[in-house]
mmCIF file with all atom_site columns, C-alpha atoms in Angstrom:
data_model
loop_
_atom_site.group_PDB
_atom_site.id
_atom_site.type_symbol
_atom_site.label_atom_id
_atom_site.label_alt_id
_atom_site.label_comp_id
_atom_site.label_asym_id
_atom_site.label_entity_id
_atom_site.label_seq_id
_atom_site.pdbx_PDB_ins_code
_atom_site.Cartn_x
_atom_site.Cartn_y
_atom_site.Cartn_z
_atom_site.occupancy
_atom_site.B_iso_or_equiv
_atom_site.pdbx_formal_charge
_atom_site.auth_seq_id
_atom_site.auth_comp_id
_atom_site.auth_asym_id
_atom_site.auth_atom_id
_atom_site.pdbx_PDB_model_num
ATOM 1  C CA . UNK A 1 1  ? 1.489  -66.001 -89.862 1.00 66.00 ? 1  UNK A CA 1
ATOM 2  C CA . UNK A 1 2  ? -0.653 -63.867 -92.145 1.00 76.00 ? 2  UNK A CA 1
ATOM 3  C CA . UNK A 1 3  ? 0.523  -62.565 -95.491 1.00 79.00 ? 3  UNK A CA 1
ATOM 4  C CA . UNK A 1 4  ? 0.646  -59.024 -94.079 1.00 80.00 ? 4  UNK A CA 1
ATOM 5  C CA . UNK A 1 5  ? 2.767  -60.229 -91.130 1.00 83.00 ? 5  UNK A CA 1
ATOM 6  C CA . UNK A 1 6  ? 5.211  -61.884 -93.510 1.00 91.00 ? 6  UNK A CA 1
ATOM 7  C CA . UNK A 1 7  ? 5.308  -58.739 -95.638 1.00 96.00 ? 7  UNK A CA 1
ATOM 8  C CA . UNK A 1 8  ? 5.930  -56.514 -92.600 1.00 97.00 ? 8  UNK A CA 1
ATOM 9  C CA . UNK A 1 9  ? 8.728  -58.786 -91.426 1.00 97.00 ? 9  UNK A CA 1
ATOM 10 C CA . UNK A 1 10 ? 10.372 -58.759 -94.858 1.00 98.00 ? 10 UNK A CA 1
ATOM 11 C CA . UNK A 1 11 ? 10.076 -54.980 -95.159 1.00 98.00 ? 11 UNK A CA 1
ATOM 12 C CA . UNK A 1 12 ? 11.460 -54.357 -91.668 1.00 98.00 ? 12 UNK A CA 1
ATOM 13 C CA . UNK A 1 13 ? 14.346 -56.756 -92.225 1.00 98.00 ? 13 UNK A CA 1
ATOM 14 C CA . UNK A 1 14 ? 15.157 -54.993 -95.499 1.00 97.00 ? 14 UNK A CA 1
ATOM 15 C CA . UNK A 1 15 ? 15.155 -51.597 -93.723 1.00 98.00 ? 15 UNK A CA 1
ATOM 16 C CA . UNK A 1 16 ? 17.409 -52.913 -90.942 1.00 98.00 ? 16 UNK A CA 1
ATOM 17 C CA . UNK A 1 17 ? 19.869 -54.338 -93.479 1.00 96.00 ? 17 UNK A CA 1
ATOM 18 C CA . UNK A 1 18 ? 19.764 -51.182 -95.609 1.00 96.00 ? 18 UNK A CA 1
ATOM 19 C CA . UNK A 1 19 ? 20.092 -48.526 -92.919 1.00 96.00 ? 19 UNK A CA 1
ATOM 20 C CA . UNK A 1 20 ? 21.927 -50.379 -90.122 1.00 96.00 ? 20 UNK A CA 1
ATOM 21 C CA . UNK A 1 21 ? 22.540 -48.623 -86.826 1.00 97.00 ? 21 UNK A CA 1
ATOM 22 C CA . UNK A 1 22 ? 20.356 -48.703 -83.735 1.00 98.00 ? 22 UNK A CA 1
ATOM 23 C CA . UNK A 1 23 ? 16.774 -49.966 -83.781 1.00 98.00 ? 23 UNK A CA 1
ATOM 24 C CA . UNK A 1 24 ? 13.930 -49.699 -81.298 1.00 98.00 ? 24 UNK A CA 1
ATOM 25 C CA . UNK A 1 25 ? 10.170 -50.054 -81.565 1.00 98.00 ? 25 UNK A CA 1
ATOM 26 C CA . UNK A 1 26 ? 9.642  -46.459 -82.692 1.00 98.00 ? 26 UNK A CA 1
ATOM 27 C CA . UNK A 1 27 ? 12.191 -46.702 -85.495 1.00 98.00 ? 27 UNK A CA 1
ATOM 28 C CA . UNK A 1 28 ? 10.686 -50.019 -86.561 1.00 98.00 ? 28 UNK A CA 1
ATOM 29 C CA . UNK A 1 29 ? 7.204  -48.506 -86.625 1.00 98.00 ? 29 UNK A CA 1
ATOM 30 C CA . UNK A 1 30 ? 8.417  -45.562 -88.728 1.00 98.00 ? 30 UNK A CA 1
ATOM 31 C CA . UNK A 1 31 ? 10.167 -47.890 -91.177 1.00 98.00 ? 31 UNK A CA 1
ATOM 32 C CA . UNK A 1 32 ? 7.014  -49.976 -91.577 1.00 98.00 ? 32 UNK A CA 1
ATOM 33 C CA . UNK A 1 33 ? 4.804  -46.904 -92.031 1.00 98.00 ? 33 UNK A CA 1
ATOM 34 C CA . UNK A 1 34 ? 7.238  -45.639 -94.671 1.00 98.00 ? 34 UNK A CA 1
ATOM 35 C CA . UNK A 1 35 ? 6.672  -48.862 -96.612 1.00 97.00 ? 35 UNK A CA 1
ATOM 36 C CA . UNK A 1 36 ? 2.891  -48.508 -96.478 1.00 97.00 ? 36 UNK A CA 1
ATOM 37 C CA . UNK A 1 37 ? 2.007  -50.690 -93.483 1.00 97.00 ? 37 UNK A CA 1
ATOM 38 C CA . UNK A 1 38 ? -0.176 -49.885 -90.489 1.00 97.00 ? 38 UNK A CA 1
ATOM 39 C CA . UNK A 1 39 ? 2.029  -51.620 -87.902 1.00 97.00 ? 39 UNK A CA 1
ATOM 40 C CA . UNK A 1 40 ? 1.161  -52.760 -84.405 1.00 97.00 ? 40 UNK A CA 1
ATOM 41 C CA . UNK A 1 41 ? 3.823  -52.001 -81.762 1.00 98.00 ? 41 UNK A CA 1
ATOM 42 C CA . UNK A 1 42 ? 3.594  -55.516 -80.284 1.00 97.00 ? 42 UNK A CA 1
ATOM 43 C CA . UNK A 1 43 ? 4.108  -57.135 -83.674 1.00 97.00 ? 43 UNK A CA 1
ATOM 44 C CA . UNK A 1 44 ? 6.982  -54.770 -84.449 1.00 98.00 ? 44 UNK A CA 1
ATOM 45 C CA . UNK A 1 45 ? 8.704  -55.693 -81.183 1.00 98.00 ? 45 UNK A CA 1
ATOM 46 C CA . UNK A 1 46 ? 8.273  -59.383 -82.028 1.00 98.00 ? 46 UNK A CA 1
ATOM 47 C CA . UNK A 1 47 ? 9.890  -58.878 -85.428 1.00 98.00 ? 47 UNK A CA 1
ATOM 48 C CA . UNK A 1 48 ? 12.845 -57.104 -83.805 1.00 98.00 ? 48 UNK A CA 1
ATOM 49 C CA . UNK A 1 49 ? 13.208 -59.955 -81.283 1.00 98.00 ? 49 UNK A CA 1
ATOM 50 C CA . UNK A 1 50 ? 13.087 -62.490 -84.117 1.00 98.00 ? 50 UNK A CA 1
ATOM 51 C CA . UNK A 1 51 ? 15.767 -60.603 -86.046 1.00 98.00 ? 51 UNK A CA 1
ATOM 52 C CA . UNK A 1 52 ? 17.890 -60.588 -82.896 1.00 97.00 ? 52 UNK A CA 1
ATOM 53 C CA . UNK A 1 53 ? 17.432 -64.334 -82.397 1.00 97.00 ? 53 UNK A CA 1
ATOM 54 C CA . UNK A 1 54 ? 18.580 -64.854 -85.997 1.00 96.00 ? 54 UNK A CA 1
ATOM 55 C CA . UNK A 1 55 ? 21.754 -62.858 -85.344 1.00 96.00 ? 55 UNK A CA 1
ATOM 56 C CA . UNK A 1 56 ? 20.991 -59.777 -87.439 1.00 97.00 ? 56 UNK A CA 1
ATOM 57 C CA . UNK A 1 57 ? 20.522 -57.603 -84.333 1.00 98.00 ? 57 UNK A CA 1
ATOM 58 C CA . UNK A 1 58 ? 22.036 -57.646 -80.867 1.00 98.00 ? 58 UNK A CA 1
ATOM 59 C CA . UNK A 1 59 ? 20.330 -56.102 -77.845 1.00 97.00 ? 59 UNK A CA 1
ATOM 60 C CA . UNK A 1 60 ? 22.417 -53.220 -76.491 1.00 97.00 ? 60 UNK A CA 1
ATOM 61 C CA . UNK A 1 61 ? 19.958 -51.709 -74.013 1.00 96.00 ? 61 UNK A CA 1
ATOM 62 C CA . UNK A 1 62 ? 17.203 -53.224 -71.869 1.00 95.00 ? 62 UNK A CA 1
ATOM 63 C CA . UNK A 1 63 ? 15.077 -50.175 -71.096 1.00 93.00 ? 63 UNK A CA 1
ATOM 64 C CA . UNK A 1 64 ? 14.053 -48.938 -73.472 1.00 92.00 ? 64 UNK A CA 1
ATOM 65 C CA . UNK A 1 65 ? 14.925 -51.991 -75.526 1.00 96.00 ? 65 UNK A CA 1
ATOM 66 C CA . UNK A 1 66 ? 17.356 -51.061 -78.262 1.00 98.00 ? 66 UNK A CA 1
ATOM 67 C CA . UNK A 1 67 ? 19.190 -53.217 -80.783 1.00 98.00 ? 67 UNK A CA 1
ATOM 68 C CA . UNK A 1 68 ? 22.243 -52.679 -82.977 1.00 98.00 ? 68 UNK A CA 1
ATOM 69 C CA . UNK A 1 69 ? 22.781 -54.290 -86.377 1.00 97.00 ? 69 UNK A CA 1
ATOM 70 C CA . UNK A 1 70 ? 25.613 -56.820 -86.225 1.00 94.00 ? 70 UNK A CA 1
ATOM 71 C CA . UNK A 1 71 ? 25.697 -57.810 -89.873 1.00 67.00 ? 71 UNK A CA 1
ATOM 72 C CA . UNK A 1 72 ? 24.131 -56.577 -93.068 1.00 54.00 ? 72 UNK A CA 1
ATOM 73 C CA . UNK A 1 73 ? 24.930 -59.332 -95.540 1.00 53.00 ? 73 UNK A CA 1
#
């Protein structure tokens, strides 16, 4: 994983924890752009999947894929 990938993951996780609610690729992309990144949709989707596998997000819709924050601490 590159340094930028690690930074994007950290910034997106921070946004998810801070703002909560529902997350999809578009919201993830906006959050990363707001923190100064030039995100790739595929990478953003991977980060969201990783956060879901760690228990921070739970998938609530399959198409389009949408996640909900399950914990913020």
